[in-house]
XYZ file of N, CA and C in Angstrom:
351
model
N 0.851 -1.340 0.132
C 0.251 -0.120 -0.165
C 0.998 1.229 0.031
N 0.561 2.260 -1.015
C 1.410 3.693 -1.037
C 0.487 4.733 -0.815
N 0.933 5.709 -0.312
C 0.330 7.119 -0.290
C 0.409 7.576 -1.764
N -0.671 7.948 -2.198
C -0.896 8.070 -3.874
C -1.270 9.710 -3.728
N -0.856 10.205 -4.869
C -0.987 11.618 -5.190
C -1.078 11.599 -6.980
N -2.023 12.372 -7.246
C -2.362 12.481 -8.805
C -1.939 13.951 -9.129
N -1.207 13.795 -10.151
C -0.611 14.897 -11.023
C -1.530 15.124 -12.039
N -1.917 16.527 -12.200
C -2.541 16.887 -13.830
C -2.172 18.211 -14.085
N -2.323 18.274 -15.515
C -2.295 19.659 -16.253
C -3.536 20.209 -16.208
N -4.009 21.331 -15.300
C -5.433 21.736 -15.354
C -6.039 22.306 -16.869
N -5.006 22.255 -17.903
C -5.278 22.565 -19.107
C -6.018 21.491 -19.821
N -5.676 20.199 -19.568
C -6.246 18.844 -20.144
C -7.135 18.409 -19.103
N -7.096 18.069 -17.938
C -8.155 17.734 -17.117
C -8.463 18.724 -16.073
N -9.881 19.196 -16.165
C -9.970 20.607 -15.483
C -10.825 20.394 -14.085
N -11.205 19.053 -14.063
C -12.034 18.744 -12.377
C -11.566 17.624 -12.014
N -11.823 17.784 -10.948
C -11.613 16.078 -10.103
C -12.293 15.136 -10.629
N -13.700 15.413 -10.775
C -14.331 14.252 -11.560
C -13.541 13.967 -12.856
N -13.178 14.639 -13.443
C -12.343 14.328 -14.986
C -11.188 13.214 -14.582
N -10.517 13.685 -13.377
C -9.632 12.708 -12.993
C -10.018 11.377 -13.059
N -11.146 11.105 -12.245
C -11.521 9.637 -11.959
C -12.198 9.234 -13.770
N -12.834 10.179 -14.408
C -13.044 9.599 -15.711
C -11.773 9.068 -16.438
N -10.805 10.112 -16.150
C -9.517 9.435 -17.066
C -9.250 8.343 -16.720
N -8.908 8.096 -15.486
C -8.420 6.650 -14.755
C -9.043 5.702 -15.133
N -10.393 5.748 -15.413
C -11.271 4.772 -15.496
C -11.401 4.483 -16.862
N -11.163 5.434 -17.880
C -11.434 5.447 -19.359
C -10.233 4.281 -20.069
N -10.736 4.304 -21.113
C -9.661 3.343 -22.098
C -8.828 4.688 -22.944
N -8.730 5.891 -22.644
C -8.176 6.803 -23.466
C -6.949 6.252 -23.711
N -6.327 6.552 -25.010
C -4.938 6.496 -25.435
C -4.151 7.283 -24.613
N -2.685 6.499 -24.122
C -1.807 7.402 -23.766
C -1.560 8.499 -24.554
N -0.908 9.592 -24.146
C -0.287 10.683 -24.899
C 1.026 11.114 -24.430
N 1.665 11.783 -25.326
C 3.097 12.662 -24.662
C 2.580 13.438 -23.681
N 3.641 13.704 -22.634
C 3.399 14.287 -21.485
C 3.397 15.821 -21.770
N 2.668 16.731 -21.239
C 2.925 18.483 -21.445
C 4.347 18.650 -20.720
N 4.841 19.790 -21.187
C 6.270 20.076 -21.023
C 6.315 20.366 -19.668
N 5.102 21.039 -19.000
C 4.798 21.110 -17.209
C 4.934 19.802 -16.768
N 4.162 19.192 -17.208
C 4.041 17.591 -16.512
C 5.840 17.248 -16.659
N 6.317 17.068 -17.713
C 7.692 16.656 -18.012
C 8.669 17.179 -16.792
N 8.435 18.879 -17.146
C 9.342 19.511 -15.897
C 9.608 18.831 -14.696
N 8.054 18.686 -13.890
C 7.833 18.423 -12.683
C 8.343 16.775 -12.313
N 8.128 15.863 -13.377
C 8.457 14.784 -13.061
C 10.059 14.550 -13.256
N 10.684 15.421 -13.973
C 12.016 15.501 -14.150
C 12.845 15.773 -12.613
N 12.253 16.893 -12.354
C 12.647 17.517 -10.934
C 12.533 16.468 -9.828
N 11.263 15.911 -9.619
C 11.025 14.843 -8.855
C 12.042 13.846 -9.005
N 12.509 13.392 -9.901
C 13.345 12.259 -10.331
C 14.311 12.466 -9.771
N 15.083 13.623 -10.127
C 16.469 14.100 -9.717
C 16.500 14.572 -8.064
N 15.492 14.873 -7.370
C 15.167 15.249 -6.102
C 15.363 14.112 -5.419
N 14.731 13.280 -5.829
C 14.457 11.653 -5.198
C 14.639 10.765 -5.997
N 15.847 10.346 -6.332
C 16.152 9.229 -7.341
C 15.899 8.082 -6.713
N 15.777 6.936 -7.572
C 15.808 5.464 -7.349
C 17.053 5.018 -7.313
N 17.934 5.451 -8.177
C 19.157 4.552 -8.115
C 20.025 5.736 -8.205
N 21.159 5.434 -7.658
C 22.587 6.096 -7.570
C 23.253 6.439 -8.794
N 24.482 7.348 -9.070
C 25.249 7.451 -10.480
C 25.797 5.785 -10.847
N 26.176 4.915 -10.100
C 26.310 3.872 -10.574
C 25.188 2.820 -11.081
N 23.851 3.149 -10.543
C 22.706 2.244 -10.942
C 22.561 1.463 -9.845
N 23.084 1.578 -8.730
C 22.646 0.769 -7.504
C 21.090 1.613 -7.019
N 20.416 0.802 -6.572
C 19.392 1.003 -5.895
C 19.907 1.853 -4.524
N 18.903 2.956 -4.117
C 19.105 3.809 -3.119
C 17.698 3.463 -2.368
N 17.773 4.182 -0.998
C 16.610 4.066 -0.152
C 15.857 5.318 -0.926
N 14.751 4.851 -1.920
C 14.081 5.853 -2.703
C 12.644 5.984 -1.871
N 12.036 7.018 -1.933
C 10.568 7.214 -1.431
C 9.548 6.648 -2.179
N 9.754 6.342 -3.354
C 8.882 5.762 -4.567
C 8.558 4.662 -4.449
N 7.280 4.329 -4.595
C 6.691 2.722 -4.383
C 6.495 2.380 -5.601
N 6.598 3.111 -6.621
C 6.842 2.536 -7.987
C 7.572 3.355 -9.001
N 8.373 2.919 -9.744
C 9.327 3.417 -10.357
C 9.744 2.785 -11.877
N 9.790 3.468 -13.174
C 9.661 4.923 -13.066
C 8.472 5.635 -12.909
N 8.848 6.667 -12.672
C 7.563 7.506 -12.124
C 6.534 7.554 -13.769
N 7.190 7.902 -14.501
C 6.265 7.837 -15.951
C 7.022 7.384 -17.099
N 6.543 7.142 -18.148
C 7.216 6.579 -19.279
C 7.051 8.084 -20.331
N 7.415 7.766 -21.646
C 7.382 8.862 -22.394
C 5.945 9.275 -22.721
N 4.885 8.233 -22.579
C 3.624 8.723 -22.958
C 2.812 7.812 -21.586
N 1.929 8.914 -21.170
C 1.308 8.630 -20.331
C -0.409 9.048 -20.082
N -1.235 8.509 -19.330
C -2.567 9.180 -19.169
C -2.588 10.722 -19.081
N -3.582 11.471 -19.149
C -3.554 12.861 -18.812
C -3.224 13.016 -17.008
N -3.588 12.197 -16.528
C -3.181 12.162 -14.930
C -2.296 11.151 -14.548
N -1.182 11.662 -13.786
C -0.341 10.464 -13.593
C -0.406 10.345 -11.967
N -0.461 9.197 -11.625
C -0.333 8.571 -10.039
C 1.298 8.788 -9.468
N 1.458 9.456 -8.442
C 2.776 9.319 -8.157
C 2.689 8.752 -6.800
N 2.999 7.479 -6.527
C 3.028 6.320 -5.464
C 4.228 6.431 -4.720
N 3.835 6.865 -3.394
C 5.101 7.292 -2.302
C 4.865 6.265 -1.312
N 6.192 5.865 -0.618
C 6.282 4.555 0.309
C 5.656 5.628 1.533
N 4.521 4.988 2.420
C 4.172 5.551 3.335
C 5.093 6.446 4.323
N 6.400 5.773 4.612
C 7.161 6.365 5.617
C 7.679 7.822 4.975
N 7.739 8.112 3.911
C 8.353 9.192 3.387
C 7.005 10.207 2.945
N 5.701 9.853 3.010
C 4.667 10.739 2.571
C 4.861 12.164 3.315
N 4.914 11.958 4.718
C 4.784 13.256 5.336
C 5.795 14.558 5.005
N 7.012 13.653 5.042
C 8.268 14.898 4.639
C 8.051 15.021 3.091
N 7.730 14.458 2.012
C 7.405 14.816 0.845
C 6.593 15.734 0.401
N 5.508 15.542 1.028
C 4.031 16.094 0.815
C 4.024 17.711 0.510
N 4.660 18.338 1.447
C 5.023 20.108 1.006
C 5.398 20.325 0.222
N 6.733 19.873 -0.052
C 7.692 19.750 -1.270
C 7.027 19.861 -2.546
N 6.322 18.468 -3.005
C 5.740 18.122 -3.952
C 4.414 19.154 -4.177
N 3.837 19.764 -3.120
C 2.847 20.757 -3.391
C 3.375 21.961 -3.995
N 4.614 22.242 -3.586
C 5.340 23.348 -3.760
C 5.903 23.247 -5.486
N 6.222 22.366 -5.680
C 6.890 22.043 -7.062
C 5.823 22.070 -8.202
N 4.592 21.541 -7.678
C 3.375 21.392 -8.425
C 3.021 22.936 -8.767
N 3.033 23.519 -7.738
C 2.550 25.213 -7.680
C 3.499 25.558 -8.595
N 4.862 25.557 -8.802
C 5.668 26.493 -9.367
C 5.596 25.786 -11.003
N 5.271 24.656 -11.110
C 4.968 24.044 -12.635
C 3.578 24.391 -12.954
N 2.680 25.238 -12.409
C 1.277 25.661 -12.615
C 0.715 24.268 -12.904
N 0.924 23.274 -11.903
C 0.043 21.670 -12.070
C -0.869 21.529 -10.663
N -2.069 20.917 -11.067
C -2.687 20.559 -9.643
C -2.120 19.392 -9.260
N -2.209 19.151 -7.728
C -1.845 17.995 -7.277
C -3.249 17.421 -6.480
N -3.541 16.384 -6.706
C -4.829 15.926 -5.842
C -4.280 14.996 -4.972
N -4.600 15.051 -3.447
C -4.687 13.847 -2.360
C -5.915 13.243 -2.285
N -6.154 11.780 -3.084
C -7.249 11.332 -2.832
C -7.628 10.768 -1.331
N -6.326 10.534 -0.700
C -6.488 10.098 0.847
C -7.418 10.787 1.415
N -7.086 12.263 1.358
C -7.814 13.476 2.433
C -8.706 14.088 1.228
N -8.930 13.732 0.256
C -9.699 14.612 -0.773
C -9.365 16.143 -0.881
N -8.298 16.463 -0.679
C -7.820 18.080 -1.119
C -7.106 18.016 -2.070
N -7.231 19.346 -2.992
C -6.878 19.448 -4.141
C -5.895 20.823 -3.924
N -4.844 20.711 -4.366
C -3.638 21.577 -4.464
C -3.535 22.363 -5.780
N -4.099 23.453 -6.028
C -4.206 24.259 -7.058
C -3.104 25.137 -7.293
N -2.633 25.171 -8.639
C -1.745 26.592 -8.802
C -1.897 27.710 -8.649
N -1.118 28.608 -8.099
C -1.571 30.091 -8.027
C -2.511 30.547 -8.818
N -2.359 30.496 -10.314
C -3.432 30.945 -11.417
C -4.778 30.630 -11.235
N -5.147 29.595 -10.486
C -6.213 28.949 -10.412
C -7.069 29.215 -9.070
N -6.128 29.878 -8.156
C -6.921 30.205 -6.650
C -7.388 31.602 -6.593
């Protein structure tokens, strides 16, 4: 079991209801938006799963890689529970900086970027 967050570009998935519609649909995967790619790259650099030699490290990610080249419009970030509390505020800040929405289905909280508040 992991602590899950859902990351989305508000230009592609405008509502929480749409998140679940996308997750339950048979929509084809599509290339990541530039904002989504930038956030994923930042998260991968900040919290890598492997060291420079390719050895496993104590990664906070419950699943790796975080994404492929193409994904659904909603990316599910799976975090090991022991790391969730320490990572959450930083992930919110990164998502806001990249103008993305971060949804926490555990609490039902939607973290909006500044342009949507």
